[in-house]
PDB file of C-alpha atoms and ligand atoms in Angstrom:
ATOM      1  CA  MET A   1       1.130 -19.645  -7.060  1.00 92.00           C
ATOM      2  CA  GLU A   2       2.818 -21.664  -4.453  1.00 95.00           C
ATOM      3  CA  ILE A   3       3.213 -19.512  -1.437  1.00 97.00           C
ATOM      4  CA  ARG A   4       7.064 -19.797  -0.072  1.00 97.00           C
ATOM      5  CA  SER A   5       8.571 -19.120   3.350  1.00 97.00           C
ATOM      6  CA  THR A   6      10.664 -16.373   2.190  1.00 98.00           C
ATOM      7  CA  ASP A   7       7.340 -14.756   0.697  1.00 98.00           C
ATOM      8  CA  ALA A   8       5.822 -11.800   1.858  1.00 98.00           C
ATOM      9  CA  LEU A   9       2.396  -9.783   1.816  1.00 98.00           C
ATOM     10  CA  ILE A  10       2.402  -5.920   1.833  1.00 99.00           C
ATOM     11  CA  ALA A  11      -1.376  -4.910   2.465  1.00 99.00           C
ATOM     12  CA  VAL A  12      -0.719  -0.938   1.664  1.00 98.00           C
ATOM     13  CA  ASP A  13      -2.792   1.692   3.314  1.00 98.00           C
ATOM     14  CA  VAL A  14      -6.199  -0.374   3.735  1.00 98.00           C
ATOM     15  CA  GLN A  15      -7.528   2.595   6.129  1.00 98.00           C
ATOM     16  CA  ASN A  16     -10.824   4.139   6.922  1.00 98.00           C
ATOM     17  CA  ASP A  17     -10.228   7.790   4.914  1.00 98.00           C
ATOM     18  CA  PHE A  18      -9.344   5.434   1.626  1.00 98.00           C
ATOM     19  CA  CYS A  19     -12.530   4.064   1.764  1.00 98.00           C
ATOM     20  CA  PRO A  20     -16.055   5.415   0.872  1.00 97.00           C
ATOM     21  CA  GLY A  21     -17.153   7.959   3.472  1.00 97.00           C
ATOM     22  CA  GLY A  22     -13.474   8.951   4.149  1.00 98.00           C
ATOM     23  CA  ALA A  23     -11.530  11.867   3.964  1.00 98.00           C
ATOM     24  CA  LEU A  24      -9.827  10.471   0.629  1.00 97.00           C
ATOM     25  CA  PRO A  25     -11.772   7.912  -0.555  1.00 97.00           C
ATOM     26  CA  VAL A  26     -10.524   5.296  -3.208  1.00 97.00           C
ATOM     27  CA  PRO A  27     -13.455   4.361  -5.620  1.00 97.00           C
ATOM     28  CA  PHE A  28     -14.575   0.873  -4.345  1.00 97.00           C
ATOM     29  CA  GLY A  29     -11.919   0.798  -1.452  1.00 98.00           C
ATOM     30  CA  ASP A  30     -13.538  -1.075   0.688  1.00 98.00           C
ATOM     31  CA  THR A  31     -14.585  -3.727  -2.056  1.00 98.00           C
ATOM     32  CA  ILE A  32     -10.840  -5.152  -1.714  1.00 98.00           C
ATOM     33  CA  VAL A  33     -11.136  -5.568   1.772  1.00 98.00           C
ATOM     34  CA  SER A  34     -11.982  -9.058   1.873  1.00 98.00           C
ATOM     35  CA  LYS A  35      -9.417  -9.950  -1.208  1.00 98.00           C
ATOM     36  CA  VAL A  36      -6.567  -8.751   1.107  1.00 98.00           C
ATOM     37  CA  ASN A  37      -7.975 -10.770   3.741  1.00 98.00           C
ATOM     38  CA  SER A  38      -8.052 -14.029   1.521  1.00 98.00           C
ATOM     39  CA  LEU A  39      -4.263 -13.497   1.221  1.00 98.00           C
ATOM     40  CA  VAL A  40      -3.620 -12.265   5.005  1.00 98.00           C
ATOM     41  CA  ILE A  41      -4.608 -15.859   5.535  1.00 97.00           C
ATOM     42  CA  LYS A  42      -2.220 -17.159   3.353  1.00 97.00           C
ATOM     43  CA  PHE A  43       0.852 -15.998   4.096  1.00 97.00           C
ATOM     44  CA  GLU A  44       2.965 -16.319   7.080  1.00 97.00           C
ATOM     45  CA  THR A  45       5.197 -12.780   6.652  1.00 98.00           C
ATOM     46  CA  LEU A  46       2.580  -9.813   6.800  1.00 98.00           C
ATOM     47  CA  VAL A  47       2.969  -6.479   6.379  1.00 98.00           C
ATOM     48  CA  PHE A  48       0.384  -3.527   6.871  1.00 98.00           C
ATOM     49  CA  SER A  49       1.743   0.057   5.549  1.00 98.00           C
ATOM     50  CA  ARG A  50      -0.575   2.886   7.041  1.00 98.00           C
ATOM     51  CA  ASP A  51      -0.495   6.397   5.892  1.00 98.00           C
ATOM     52  CA  TRP A  52      -0.065   8.405   8.867  1.00 98.00           C
ATOM     53  CA  HIS A  53       0.445  12.147   8.587  1.00 98.00           C
ATOM     54  CA  PRO A  54       0.863  14.551  11.315  1.00 98.00           C
ATOM     55  CA  ASN A  55      -2.054  17.245  11.166  1.00 97.00           C
ATOM     56  CA  ASN A  56       0.325  19.596   9.344  1.00 97.00           C
ATOM     57  CA  HIS A  57       1.632  17.524   6.576  1.00 98.00           C
ATOM     58  CA  CYS A  58       2.830  19.198   3.476  1.00 97.00           C
ATOM     59  CA  SER A  59       0.364  17.141   1.163  1.00 97.00           C
ATOM     60  CA  PHE A  60      -2.589  18.917   2.793  1.00 98.00           C
ATOM     61  CA  SER A  61      -4.488  21.547   1.116  1.00 97.00           C
ATOM     62  CA  ASP A  62      -7.898  23.253   1.598  1.00 96.00           C
ATOM     63  CA  THR A  63      -8.035  23.726  -1.782  1.00 96.00           C
ATOM     64  CA  PRO A  64      -6.687  20.291  -3.026  1.00 95.00           C
ATOM     65  CA  LEU A  65      -6.207  19.645  -6.890  1.00 92.00           C
ATOM     66  CA  PHE A  66      -5.247  15.881  -6.509  1.00 91.00           C
ATOM     67  CA  GLU A  67      -3.601  15.822 -10.058  1.00 86.00           C
ATOM     68  CA  ASP A  68      -0.541  17.991  -8.445  1.00 91.00           C
ATOM     69  CA  MET A  69      -0.699  15.599  -5.380  1.00 92.00           C
ATOM     70  CA  SER A  70      -2.051  18.009  -2.881  1.00 96.00           C
ATOM     71  CA  TRP A  71      -4.489  16.376  -0.671  1.00 97.00           C
ATOM     72  CA  PRO A  72      -7.426  16.798   1.697  1.00 97.00           C
ATOM     73  CA  MET A  73      -6.636  16.439   5.190  1.00 98.00           C
ATOM     74  CA  HIS A  74      -6.152  12.839   5.552  1.00 98.00           C
ATOM     75  CA  CYS A  75      -4.841   9.579   7.982  1.00 98.00           C
ATOM     76  CA  VAL A  76      -4.309  11.994  10.688  1.00 98.00           C
ATOM     77  CA  GLN A  77      -1.986  10.236  13.570  1.00 98.00           C
ATOM     78  CA  ASP A  78      -4.779   8.634  15.926  1.00 98.00           C
ATOM     79  CA  SER A  79      -7.705   9.605  13.695  1.00 98.00           C
ATOM     80  CA  PRO A  80     -10.595   7.548  13.154  1.00 98.00           C
ATOM     81  CA  GLY A  81      -9.967   7.863   9.588  1.00 98.00           C
ATOM     82  CA  ALA A  82      -6.387   6.685   9.965  1.00 98.00           C
ATOM     83  CA  GLU A  83      -7.318   3.316  11.363  1.00 98.00           C
ATOM     84  CA  PHE A  84      -7.020   0.119   9.291  1.00 98.00           C
ATOM     85  CA  HIS A  85     -10.687  -0.962   8.017  1.00 98.00           C
ATOM     86  CA  GLY A  86     -12.633  -2.556  10.164  1.00 98.00           C
ATOM     87  CA  ASP A  87     -13.195  -5.390   8.468  1.00 98.00           C
ATOM     88  CA  LEU A  88      -9.173  -5.890   7.922  1.00 98.00           C
ATOM     89  CA  PHE A  89      -7.547  -8.966   9.487  1.00 98.00           C
ATOM     90  CA  VAL A  90      -4.442  -7.771  11.443  1.00 98.00           C
ATOM     91  CA  PRO A  91      -3.096 -10.427  13.147  1.00 97.00           C
ATOM     92  CA  GLY A  92      -0.859  -9.752  16.116  1.00 95.00           C
ATOM     93  CA  ASP A  93       2.339 -10.789  14.428  1.00 95.00           C
ATOM     94  CA  GLY A  94       1.730  -8.745  11.452  1.00 97.00           C
ATOM     95  CA  ARG A  95       4.129  -5.885  11.230  1.00 98.00           C
ATOM     96  CA  VAL A  96       2.396  -2.299  10.953  1.00 98.00           C
ATOM     97  CA  ILE A  97       4.473   0.359   9.037  1.00 98.00           C
ATOM     98  CA  SER A  98       3.694   3.946   9.477  1.00 98.00           C
ATOM     99  CA  LYS A  99       4.953   6.144   6.760  1.00 98.00           C
ATOM    100  CA  GLY A 100       4.286  10.144   5.801  1.00 98.00           C
ATOM    101  CA  THR A 101       5.142  11.004   9.525  1.00 97.00           C
ATOM    102  CA  ASP A 102       7.498  13.795   8.898  1.00 97.00           C
ATOM    103  CA  PRO A 103       5.382  17.109   8.642  1.00 98.00           C
ATOM    104  CA  GLU A 104       7.785  18.190   5.290  1.00 97.00           C
ATOM    105  CA  ARG A 105       7.967  15.255   3.286  1.00 96.00           C
ATOM    106  CA  GLU A 106       5.214  13.000   1.049  1.00 95.00           C
ATOM    107  CA  ALA A 107       6.135   9.418   1.392  1.00 96.00           C
ATOM    108  CA  TYR A 108       3.835   7.362  -0.896  1.00 97.00           C
ATOM    109  CA  SER A 109       6.228   4.087  -0.550  1.00 98.00           C
ATOM    110  CA  ALA A 110       5.932   2.181   2.426  1.00 98.00           C
ATOM    111  CA  PHE A 111       9.989   1.439   2.461  1.00 98.00           C
ATOM    112  CA  GLU A 112      10.281   5.833   2.471  1.00 97.00           C
ATOM    113  CA  GLY A 113      11.661   6.671   5.427  1.00 96.00           C
ATOM    114  CA  THR A 114      11.119   3.261   6.949  1.00 97.00           C
ATOM    115  CA  ASP A 115      12.980   0.408   8.109  1.00 98.00           C
ATOM    116  CA  LEU A 116      10.834  -2.060   6.004  1.00 98.00           C
ATOM    117  CA  ASP A 117      13.770  -3.278   3.967  1.00 98.00           C
ATOM    118  CA  ALA A 118      15.797  -3.916   6.641  1.00 98.00           C
ATOM    119  CA  TRP A 119      12.648  -5.978   8.232  1.00 98.00           C
ATOM    120  CA  LEU A 120      12.538  -7.748   4.830  1.00 98.00           C
ATOM    121  CA  ARG A 121      15.974  -8.963   4.492  1.00 98.00           C
ATOM    122  CA  GLU A 122      16.416  -9.805   8.610  1.00 98.00           C
ATOM    123  CA  ARG A 123      13.744 -12.814   7.644  1.00 97.00           C
ATOM    124  CA  GLY A 124      14.829 -13.630   4.437  1.00 98.00           C
ATOM    125  CA  VAL A 125      12.382 -12.709   2.460  1.00 98.00           C
ATOM    126  CA  GLU A 126      12.752 -12.745  -1.302  1.00 98.00           C
ATOM    127  CA  ARG A 127       9.534 -12.096  -3.197  1.00 98.00           C
ATOM    128  CA  VAL A 128       6.959  -9.551  -2.054  1.00 98.00           C
ATOM    129  CA  PHE A 129       3.155  -9.714  -2.889  1.00 98.00           C
ATOM    130  CA  VAL A 130       1.940  -6.088  -2.505  1.00 99.00           C
ATOM    131  CA  ALA A 131      -1.687  -5.572  -2.381  1.00 99.00           C
ATOM    132  CA  GLY A 132      -4.142  -2.331  -0.797  1.00 98.00           C
ATOM    133  CA  LEU A 133      -4.883   1.380  -1.690  1.00 98.00           C
ATOM    134  CA  ALA A 134      -4.083   3.509  -3.911  1.00 97.00           C
ATOM    135  CA  PHE A 135      -3.500   1.336  -6.638  1.00 98.00           C
ATOM    136  CA  ASP A 136      -1.805   4.435  -8.617  1.00 97.00           C
ATOM    137  CA  TYR A 137      -0.219   6.232  -5.440  1.00 97.00           C
ATOM    138  CA  CYS A 138       0.866   4.197  -2.603  1.00 98.00           C
ATOM    139  CA  VAL A 139       0.836   0.404  -4.032  1.00 98.00           C
ATOM    140  CA  ARG A 140       2.424   1.837  -7.371  1.00 98.00           C
ATOM    141  CA  ALA A 141       5.482   3.609  -5.184  1.00 98.00           C
ATOM    142  CA  THR A 142       5.595   0.697  -3.060  1.00 98.00           C
ATOM    143  CA  ALA A 143       6.133  -2.005  -5.495  1.00 99.00           C
ATOM    144  CA  VAL A 144       8.405   0.109  -7.844  1.00 98.00           C
ATOM    145  CA  ASP A 145      11.067   0.233  -4.439  1.00 98.00           C
ATOM    146  CA  ALA A 146      10.184  -3.113  -3.424  1.00 98.00           C
ATOM    147  CA  ALA A 147      11.594  -4.272  -7.187  1.00 98.00           C
ATOM    148  CA  ARG A 148      14.447  -1.679  -7.015  1.00 98.00           C
ATOM    149  CA  ALA A 149      15.599  -2.985  -3.365  1.00 98.00           C
ATOM    150  CA  GLY A 150      15.796  -6.308  -5.342  1.00 98.00           C
ATOM    151  CA  TYR A 151      12.748  -8.189  -4.482  1.00 98.00           C
ATOM    152  CA  GLU A 152      10.816 -10.372  -7.004  1.00 98.00           C
ATOM    153  CA  THR A 153       7.506  -8.195  -7.031  1.00 99.00           C
ATOM    154  CA  TRP A 154       4.317  -8.619  -7.819  1.00 98.00           C
ATOM    155  CA  VAL A 155       1.349  -6.733  -7.757  1.00 98.00           C
ATOM    156  CA  VAL A 156      -2.075  -8.579  -6.656  1.00 98.00           C
ATOM    157  CA  GLU A 157      -4.592  -6.495  -9.154  1.00 98.00           C
ATOM    158  CA  ASP A 158      -7.804  -7.595  -8.315  1.00 98.00           C
ATOM    159  CA  ALA A 159      -6.573  -6.631  -4.416  1.00 98.00           C
ATOM    160  CA  CYS A 160      -5.791  -2.724  -4.994  1.00 98.00           C
ATOM    161  CA  ALA A 161      -8.624  -0.323  -6.314  1.00 98.00           C
ATOM    162  CA  GLY A 162      -7.278   2.787  -7.668  1.00 98.00           C
ATOM    163  CA  ILE A 163      -7.872   6.863  -7.597  1.00 95.00           C
ATOM    164  CA  SER A 164      -8.190   7.013 -11.556  1.00 94.00           C
ATOM    165  CA  GLU A 165      -8.123   5.381 -14.783  1.00 95.00           C
ATOM    166  CA  VAL A 166      -5.340   7.856 -16.545  1.00 95.00           C
ATOM    167  CA  THR A 167      -3.061   7.433 -13.300  1.00 95.00           C
ATOM    168  CA  MET A 168      -3.715   3.646 -13.023  1.00 97.00           C
ATOM    169  CA  GLU A 169      -3.003   2.929 -16.586  1.00 98.00           C
ATOM    170  CA  ARG A 170       0.176   5.190 -16.127  1.00 97.00           C
ATOM    171  CA  ALA A 171       0.953   2.975 -13.104  1.00 98.00           C
ATOM    172  CA  ARG A 172       0.613  -0.185 -14.741  1.00 98.00           C
ATOM    173  CA  GLU A 173       3.484   1.225 -17.474  1.00 98.00           C
ATOM    174  CA  GLU A 174       5.553   2.192 -14.347  1.00 98.00           C
ATOM    175  CA  LEU A 175       5.472  -1.007 -12.370  1.00 98.00           C
ATOM    176  CA  THR A 176       5.641  -2.703 -15.823  1.00 98.00           C
ATOM    177  CA  ALA A 177       8.703  -0.797 -16.810  1.00 98.00           C
ATOM    178  CA  ALA A 178      10.210  -1.487 -13.162  1.00 98.00           C
ATOM    179  CA  GLY A 179       9.775  -5.312 -13.626  1.00 98.00           C
ATOM    180  CA  VAL A 180       6.913  -5.767 -11.318  1.00 98.00           C
ATOM    181  CA  GLN A 181       4.222  -8.702 -12.394  1.00 98.00           C
ATOM    182  CA  PHE A 182       1.209  -8.791 -12.112  1.00 98.00           C
ATOM    183  CA  CYS A 183      -1.486 -11.591 -10.608  1.00 98.00           C
ATOM    184  CA  GLY A 184      -4.461 -12.084  -9.089  1.00 98.00           C
ATOM    185  CA  THR A 185      -6.414 -13.374  -5.783  1.00 98.00           C
ATOM    186  CA  SER A 186      -7.628 -16.518  -7.507  1.00 98.00           C
ATOM    187  CA  ASP A 187      -3.744 -17.542  -8.770  1.00 98.00           C
ATOM    188  CA  PHE A 188      -2.972 -18.417  -5.324  1.00 96.00           C
ATOM    189  CA  THR A 189      -3.992 -21.920  -4.096  1.00 81.00           C
TER     190      THR A 189
HETATM  191  C1  LIG B 201      -2.153   7.838  -0.552  1.00 81.17           C
HETATM  192  C2  LIG B 201      -2.704   9.534  -1.475  1.00 81.17           C
HETATM  193  C3  LIG B 201      -2.116  10.300  -0.472  1.00 81.17           C
HETATM  194  C4  LIG B 201      -2.176   6.445  -0.975  1.00 81.17           C
HETATM  195  C5  LIG B 201      -1.485   8.610   0.455  1.00 81.17           C
HETATM  196  O1  LIG B 201      -2.413   5.393   0.140  1.00 81.17           O
HETATM  197  O2  LIG B 201      -2.493   5.881  -2.144  1.00 81.17           O
HETATM  198  N1  LIG B 201      -2.314   8.712  -1.901  1.00 81.17           N
HETATM  199  N2  LIG B 201      -1.383   9.915   0.345  1.00 81.17           N
HETATM  200 ZN1  LIG B 202      -1.528  10.359   2.528  1.00 81.17          ZN
END
């Protein structure tokens, strides 16, 4: 895979709370950080999304069920858990996209309620490569929205980790149906 000037990398929610030890840990979430870094150094156009909730966000529950998309409190704005993983490379010219900032609305996709589409369009981006956490929620939703917005969309699968096998399999089906393609970090030269 030859990276072009019209490509963008979207690194989704590589944050402490989604890594082991965090509030909403994705199994092996930390193991993808070095894979994401290997992409970060290759792409010119870089987007880093972050889950960035107010402390009264509607998805928070004291008795979260996960399956119904109620979650323990996580990624609260300006808390240590909301910070990017300490090993993630975030170059100064990378664009940080904060999502889920409205207390009344869930936002899994980095396109939802943000100016990401306009920002990519301004830069002439045609293809996007999506990686990060969690494969079955925010990576899935971001990639589906990218495809719907007209970008040629790829998910770099080994640079993602997901919450459960069942929802990951469902996500693969939904991504495929949306026209999203899959690749791996070893496909980039
Ligand atoms: C996410 C659950 C709740 C994610 C965010 O980043 O995949 N999952 N909030
Ligand atoms: Zn969240």
